[in-house]
Short mmCIF file of C-alpha atoms in Angstrom, two decimals:
data_model
loop_
_atom_site.label_atom_id
_atom_site.label_comp_id
_atom_site.label_asym_id
_atom_site.label_seq_id
_atom_site.Cartn_x
_atom_site.Cartn_y
_atom_site.Cartn_z
CA MET A 1 -42.97 26.57 -2.17
CA PHE A 2 -45.47 24.10 -3.62
CA ALA A 3 -44.92 20.40 -2.99
CA GLU A 4 -44.46 19.75 -6.71
CA GLU A 5 -41.68 22.35 -6.95
CA ARG A 6 -39.95 20.95 -3.89
CA GLN A 7 -40.16 17.40 -5.24
CA LEU A 8 -38.57 18.48 -8.53
CA LEU A 9 -35.69 20.00 -6.57
CA ILE A 10 -35.31 16.85 -4.46
CA ALA A 11 -35.24 14.70 -7.59
CA ALA A 12 -32.54 16.95 -9.06
CA LEU A 13 -30.48 16.71 -5.86
CA VAL A 14 -30.66 12.92 -5.88
CA ALA A 15 -29.66 12.80 -9.54
CA THR A 16 -26.68 15.09 -8.87
CA GLN A 17 -25.48 13.73 -5.53
CA GLY A 18 -26.56 10.12 -5.89
CA ARG A 19 -27.90 10.05 -2.31
CA VAL A 20 -29.82 12.31 0.10
CA THR A 21 -30.91 11.95 3.71
CA VAL A 22 -34.20 12.86 5.35
CA SER A 23 -32.49 15.15 7.86
CA GLU A 24 -30.55 16.95 5.12
CA LEU A 25 -33.72 17.62 3.12
CA ALA A 26 -35.71 18.69 6.17
CA THR A 27 -33.06 21.30 6.99
CA ARG A 28 -32.64 22.46 3.40
CA PHE A 29 -36.35 23.04 2.78
CA ALA A 30 -37.36 23.92 6.37
CA ILE A 31 -39.96 21.16 6.52
CA THR A 32 -40.64 18.27 8.85
CA ALA A 33 -39.14 14.82 8.43
CA GLU A 34 -42.65 13.46 7.86
CA THR A 35 -43.14 15.83 4.93
CA VAL A 36 -39.79 14.76 3.47
CA ARG A 37 -40.80 11.11 3.70
CA ARG A 38 -44.07 11.82 1.90
CA ASP A 39 -42.14 13.63 -0.84
CA LEU A 40 -39.76 10.69 -1.17
CA ASP A 41 -42.67 8.24 -1.33
CA THR A 42 -44.21 10.30 -4.14
CA LEU A 43 -40.93 10.42 -6.06
CA GLU A 44 -40.34 6.70 -5.61
CA ALA A 45 -43.82 5.96 -6.96
CA ALA A 46 -42.90 8.10 -9.99
CA ARG A 47 -39.64 6.12 -10.36
CA GLN A 48 -37.50 9.20 -9.76
CA LEU A 49 -35.51 7.63 -6.91
CA ARG A 50 -35.39 4.67 -4.54
CA ARG A 51 -36.10 4.89 -0.83
CA VAL A 52 -33.44 3.52 1.51
CA HIS A 53 -32.99 3.66 5.26
CA GLY A 54 -32.70 7.30 6.28
CA GLY A 55 -33.18 8.80 2.83
CA ALA A 56 -33.08 7.95 -0.86
CA VAL A 57 -30.65 7.04 -3.64
CA ALA A 58 -30.63 7.53 -7.39
CA ILE A 59 -32.14 4.75 -9.48
CA ASP A 60 -28.71 3.94 -10.97
CA ARG A 61 -27.33 3.32 -7.45
CA LEU A 62 -29.61 0.32 -6.80
CA SER A 63 -27.94 -2.88 -5.64
CA LEU A 64 -28.90 -4.76 -8.80
CA SER A 65 -28.22 -1.90 -11.20
CA GLU A 66 -25.41 -2.86 -13.56
CA PRO A 67 -24.46 -1.10 -16.81
CA SER A 68 -23.18 -3.22 -19.66
CA LEU A 69 -19.49 -3.39 -20.50
CA ASP A 70 -20.13 -1.25 -23.59
CA GLU A 71 -21.74 1.45 -21.42
CA ARG A 72 -18.92 1.40 -18.87
CA GLN A 73 -16.32 1.75 -21.61
CA THR A 74 -17.68 5.24 -22.33
CA GLN A 75 -17.67 6.41 -18.68
CA HIS A 76 -14.83 8.02 -16.69
CA LEU A 77 -12.35 7.39 -19.50
CA ASP A 78 -9.63 9.76 -18.30
CA GLU A 79 -9.83 8.45 -14.73
CA LYS A 80 -9.63 4.83 -15.87
CA SER A 81 -6.66 5.62 -18.10
CA ARG A 82 -4.76 7.17 -15.18
CA ILE A 83 -5.59 4.18 -12.98
CA ALA A 84 -4.36 1.80 -15.69
CA ASP A 85 -1.11 3.75 -16.01
CA ALA A 86 -0.53 3.44 -12.26
CA ALA A 87 -1.36 -0.27 -12.34
CA MET A 88 1.05 -0.80 -15.21
CA ARG A 89 3.88 0.27 -12.92
CA MET A 90 3.03 -2.67 -10.66
CA ILE A 91 3.50 -5.35 -13.31
CA PRO A 92 6.18 -7.74 -12.00
CA ALA A 93 9.65 -6.97 -13.35
CA SER A 94 11.22 -10.37 -12.79
CA ARG A 95 12.40 -13.42 -14.70
CA THR A 96 8.99 -15.01 -14.27
CA GLY A 97 5.82 -13.20 -13.22
CA SER A 98 2.13 -14.00 -13.19
CA ILE A 99 -0.96 -11.80 -12.91
CA VAL A 100 -4.73 -12.17 -13.05
CA LEU A 101 -6.82 -9.62 -14.91
CA ASP A 102 -10.43 -9.61 -13.77
CA ALA A 103 -13.19 -8.73 -16.23
CA GLY A 104 -14.16 -5.05 -16.38
CA SER A 105 -13.70 -1.77 -18.19
CA THR A 106 -10.84 -0.50 -16.01
CA THR A 107 -8.93 -3.79 -16.10
CA GLU A 108 -9.44 -3.73 -19.86
CA ARG A 109 -7.68 -0.35 -19.93
CA LEU A 110 -4.75 -2.06 -18.26
CA ALA A 111 -4.94 -4.81 -20.89
CA ASP A 112 -4.69 -2.14 -23.60
CA ARG A 113 -1.33 -1.17 -22.17
CA LEU A 114 -0.20 -4.76 -21.71
CA ALA A 115 -0.97 -5.42 -25.36
CA GLY A 116 2.28 -3.58 -26.14
CA TRP A 117 4.29 -5.05 -23.24
CA THR A 118 7.78 -6.34 -23.89
CA PRO A 119 10.15 -7.79 -21.26
CA ALA A 120 12.75 -5.44 -19.83
CA VAL A 121 15.25 -8.26 -20.12
CA THR A 122 15.16 -10.71 -23.01
CA GLY A 123 13.81 -14.01 -21.79
CA ASP A 124 11.72 -12.61 -18.92
CA GLN A 125 8.24 -14.10 -18.89
CA LEU A 126 4.82 -12.74 -17.95
CA LEU A 127 1.84 -15.06 -17.56
CA VAL A 128 -1.54 -13.32 -17.74
CA ILE A 129 -4.58 -15.21 -16.49
CA THR A 130 -8.00 -13.76 -17.30
CA ASN A 131 -11.69 -14.54 -17.27
CA ALA A 132 -12.51 -11.69 -19.67
CA VAL A 133 -13.17 -12.42 -23.32
CA PRO A 134 -12.26 -8.89 -24.58
CA ILE A 135 -9.02 -8.88 -22.56
CA ALA A 136 -8.07 -12.31 -23.91
CA GLY A 137 -8.64 -11.08 -27.45
CA LYS A 138 -6.38 -8.06 -26.98
CA LEU A 139 -3.55 -9.93 -25.28
CA SER A 140 -3.61 -12.85 -27.70
CA ARG A 141 -1.83 -10.64 -30.23
CA ASN A 142 1.19 -10.11 -27.97
CA GLU A 143 3.54 -13.02 -28.56
CA THR A 144 5.73 -12.06 -25.58
CA ILE A 145 2.88 -12.71 -23.13
CA GLN A 146 1.83 -16.17 -22.03
CA LEU A 147 -1.96 -16.05 -21.98
CA HIS A 148 -4.11 -18.37 -19.87
CA ILE A 149 -7.87 -18.08 -20.41
CA LEU A 150 -10.09 -19.47 -17.67
CA GLY A 151 -12.89 -21.69 -18.92
CA GLY A 152 -16.59 -21.47 -18.16
CA ARG A 153 -19.78 -19.77 -19.28
CA VAL A 154 -19.61 -16.28 -20.80
CA ARG A 155 -21.88 -13.78 -19.07
CA GLY A 156 -23.17 -11.58 -21.88
CA LEU A 157 -23.58 -8.32 -19.97
CA THR A 158 -19.93 -8.13 -18.90
CA SER A 159 -18.22 -10.65 -21.23
CA ALA A 160 -16.86 -12.31 -18.06
CA ILE A 161 -16.26 -16.05 -17.93
CA VAL A 162 -18.05 -17.39 -14.85
CA GLY A 163 -19.30 -20.56 -13.20
CA ALA A 164 -18.29 -23.29 -10.80
CA GLY A 165 -15.61 -24.54 -13.19
CA THR A 166 -14.04 -21.08 -13.36
CA VAL A 167 -13.92 -20.88 -9.58
CA ALA A 168 -12.38 -24.37 -9.35
CA GLN A 169 -9.60 -23.45 -11.81
CA LEU A 170 -8.68 -20.43 -9.70
CA GLY A 171 -8.52 -22.64 -6.61
CA VAL A 172 -5.37 -24.36 -7.86
CA LEU A 173 -3.56 -21.18 -8.95
CA ARG A 174 -1.34 -18.81 -6.96
CA PRO A 175 -0.57 -15.78 -9.17
CA ASP A 176 1.72 -12.99 -8.00
CA ILE A 177 -0.81 -10.17 -8.40
CA ALA A 178 -4.54 -9.96 -9.09
CA PHE A 179 -5.88 -6.76 -10.66
CA ILE A 180 -9.56 -6.72 -9.86
CA GLY A 181 -12.49 -4.42 -10.56
CA THR A 182 -15.49 -3.69 -8.36
CA ASN A 183 -18.88 -2.02 -8.63
CA GLY A 184 -18.66 -0.66 -5.12
CA ILE A 185 -16.28 -0.31 -2.20
CA SER A 186 -17.50 0.78 1.22
CA THR A 187 -16.50 0.86 4.85
CA ALA A 188 -19.05 -1.66 6.14
CA PHE A 189 -19.68 -3.87 3.11
CA GLY A 190 -16.25 -4.06 1.50
CA LEU A 191 -16.09 -4.80 -2.22
CA SER A 192 -19.31 -5.69 -4.01
CA THR A 193 -20.86 -6.46 -7.37
CA PRO A 194 -24.50 -6.95 -8.43
CA ASP A 195 -24.26 -10.53 -9.77
CA SER A 196 -23.71 -13.49 -7.41
CA VAL A 197 -22.10 -15.71 -10.06
CA GLU A 198 -19.58 -13.04 -11.02
CA ALA A 199 -19.01 -12.31 -7.33
CA ALA A 200 -18.00 -15.94 -6.79
CA VAL A 201 -15.29 -15.65 -9.45
CA LYS A 202 -14.04 -12.33 -8.06
CA SER A 203 -13.87 -13.86 -4.58
CA ALA A 204 -11.87 -16.78 -5.95
CA ILE A 205 -9.47 -14.39 -7.68
CA VAL A 206 -8.93 -12.48 -4.43
CA THR A 207 -8.32 -15.71 -2.51
CA SER A 208 -5.90 -17.08 -5.10
CA ALA A 209 -3.50 -14.15 -5.44
CA ARG A 210 -0.47 -13.32 -3.32
CA ARG A 211 -1.27 -9.63 -3.73
CA VAL A 212 -4.62 -8.02 -4.60
CA VAL A 213 -4.82 -4.64 -6.34
CA VAL A 214 -8.25 -3.07 -6.80
CA LEU A 215 -8.76 -0.76 -9.77
CA ALA A 216 -11.76 1.48 -9.07
CA ASP A 217 -12.55 5.01 -10.23
CA SER A 218 -13.92 7.35 -7.58
CA SER A 219 -17.56 6.82 -8.65
CA LYS A 220 -17.29 3.37 -7.01
CA LEU A 221 -16.16 4.72 -3.64
CA ASP A 222 -18.69 4.61 -0.78
CA GLN A 223 -21.02 2.53 -2.94
CA GLU A 224 -22.63 -0.83 -2.20
CA THR A 225 -24.20 -3.31 -4.61
CA LEU A 226 -25.92 -6.61 -3.94
CA VAL A 227 -23.14 -9.14 -3.26
CA CYS A 228 -19.98 -8.67 -1.17
CA PHE A 229 -17.06 -10.59 -2.64
CA ALA A 230 -14.20 -9.36 -0.42
CA THR A 231 -13.58 -7.45 2.78
CA LEU A 232 -11.26 -4.45 2.87
CA ALA A 233 -8.79 -6.57 4.83
CA ALA A 234 -8.54 -8.99 1.89
CA ILE A 235 -6.99 -6.41 -0.44
CA ASP A 236 -3.53 -4.88 -0.48
CA THR A 237 -3.80 -1.82 -2.72
CA LEU A 238 -6.55 0.43 -4.05
CA ILE A 239 -5.78 2.49 -7.14
CA THR A 240 -8.33 5.24 -7.70
CA ASP A 241 -8.45 8.76 -9.13
CA ALA A 242 -9.49 10.82 -6.11
CA ALA A 243 -8.98 10.69 -2.36
CA PRO A 244 -11.58 8.55 -0.54
CA SER A 245 -13.93 10.15 1.95
CA ALA A 246 -12.63 10.51 5.50
CA HIS A 247 -14.51 7.49 6.87
CA LEU A 248 -13.55 5.22 3.96
CA ALA A 249 -9.94 6.40 4.15
CA ALA A 250 -9.88 5.55 7.85
CA ALA A 251 -11.32 2.09 7.20
CA LEU A 252 -8.78 1.43 4.45
CA ALA A 253 -5.94 2.53 6.72
CA ALA A 254 -7.22 0.29 9.52
CA ALA A 255 -7.27 -2.62 7.06
CA ASP A 256 -3.68 -1.78 6.03
CA VAL A 257 -4.69 -1.03 2.44
CA ASP A 258 -2.28 1.13 0.45
CA VAL A 259 -4.22 3.82 -1.46
CA VAL A 260 -2.69 5.11 -4.71
CA ILE A 261 -4.23 8.24 -6.25
CA ALA A 262 -3.66 8.18 -10.01
#
């Protein structure tokens, strides 16, 4: 096989799997590790992948890679809908309840369902705190929900409200449940997101809540982006659409995280 043919196949594998290792490729193509590394160098120079320790990852798996909210709203729609349905069953059914909805496409799916929420018992109250402009807009139409919008600067890419003032406001709140999104969740790095300013707000949300529920479709599992905002031990429940890998499942169990498969 010519090097060019092999490199095309390697690029296709990375695009499909998201990640490959040097040892895996050496075995697959019956070549030396040194030859694999040269192939990966060539493909990185052509912007087909990104070299990492021990192998390579797809360009869209880079630590700073972050699709816009509009892009994310078109991805994994069925999975996010199932996750939102499972999260909806966790909304407090009490005389007074309070939740935080983090910015994100999956939390926005939950907001779509909350837009039609009515109390099970007349007079029951639900306070929803959010730092997401789209979520605030949807919930503002439901007169049975008390809506609290956190103040700060709006980050255009995600429509999230961020900044030191946003973090400070969360520091004096103690909501019952926080529903939070993430760009990655992994055994060693915990929960992560590409932007440090948005990570600060997510971290403050996690710290503020009595219970933390992560909403993450399976494409986020075993992924790491630039900034860690919470350890696995800081969360209570993960709602996802497929079973985590064996090593991530073990880490979640060790951290006493309840995993719900939607």
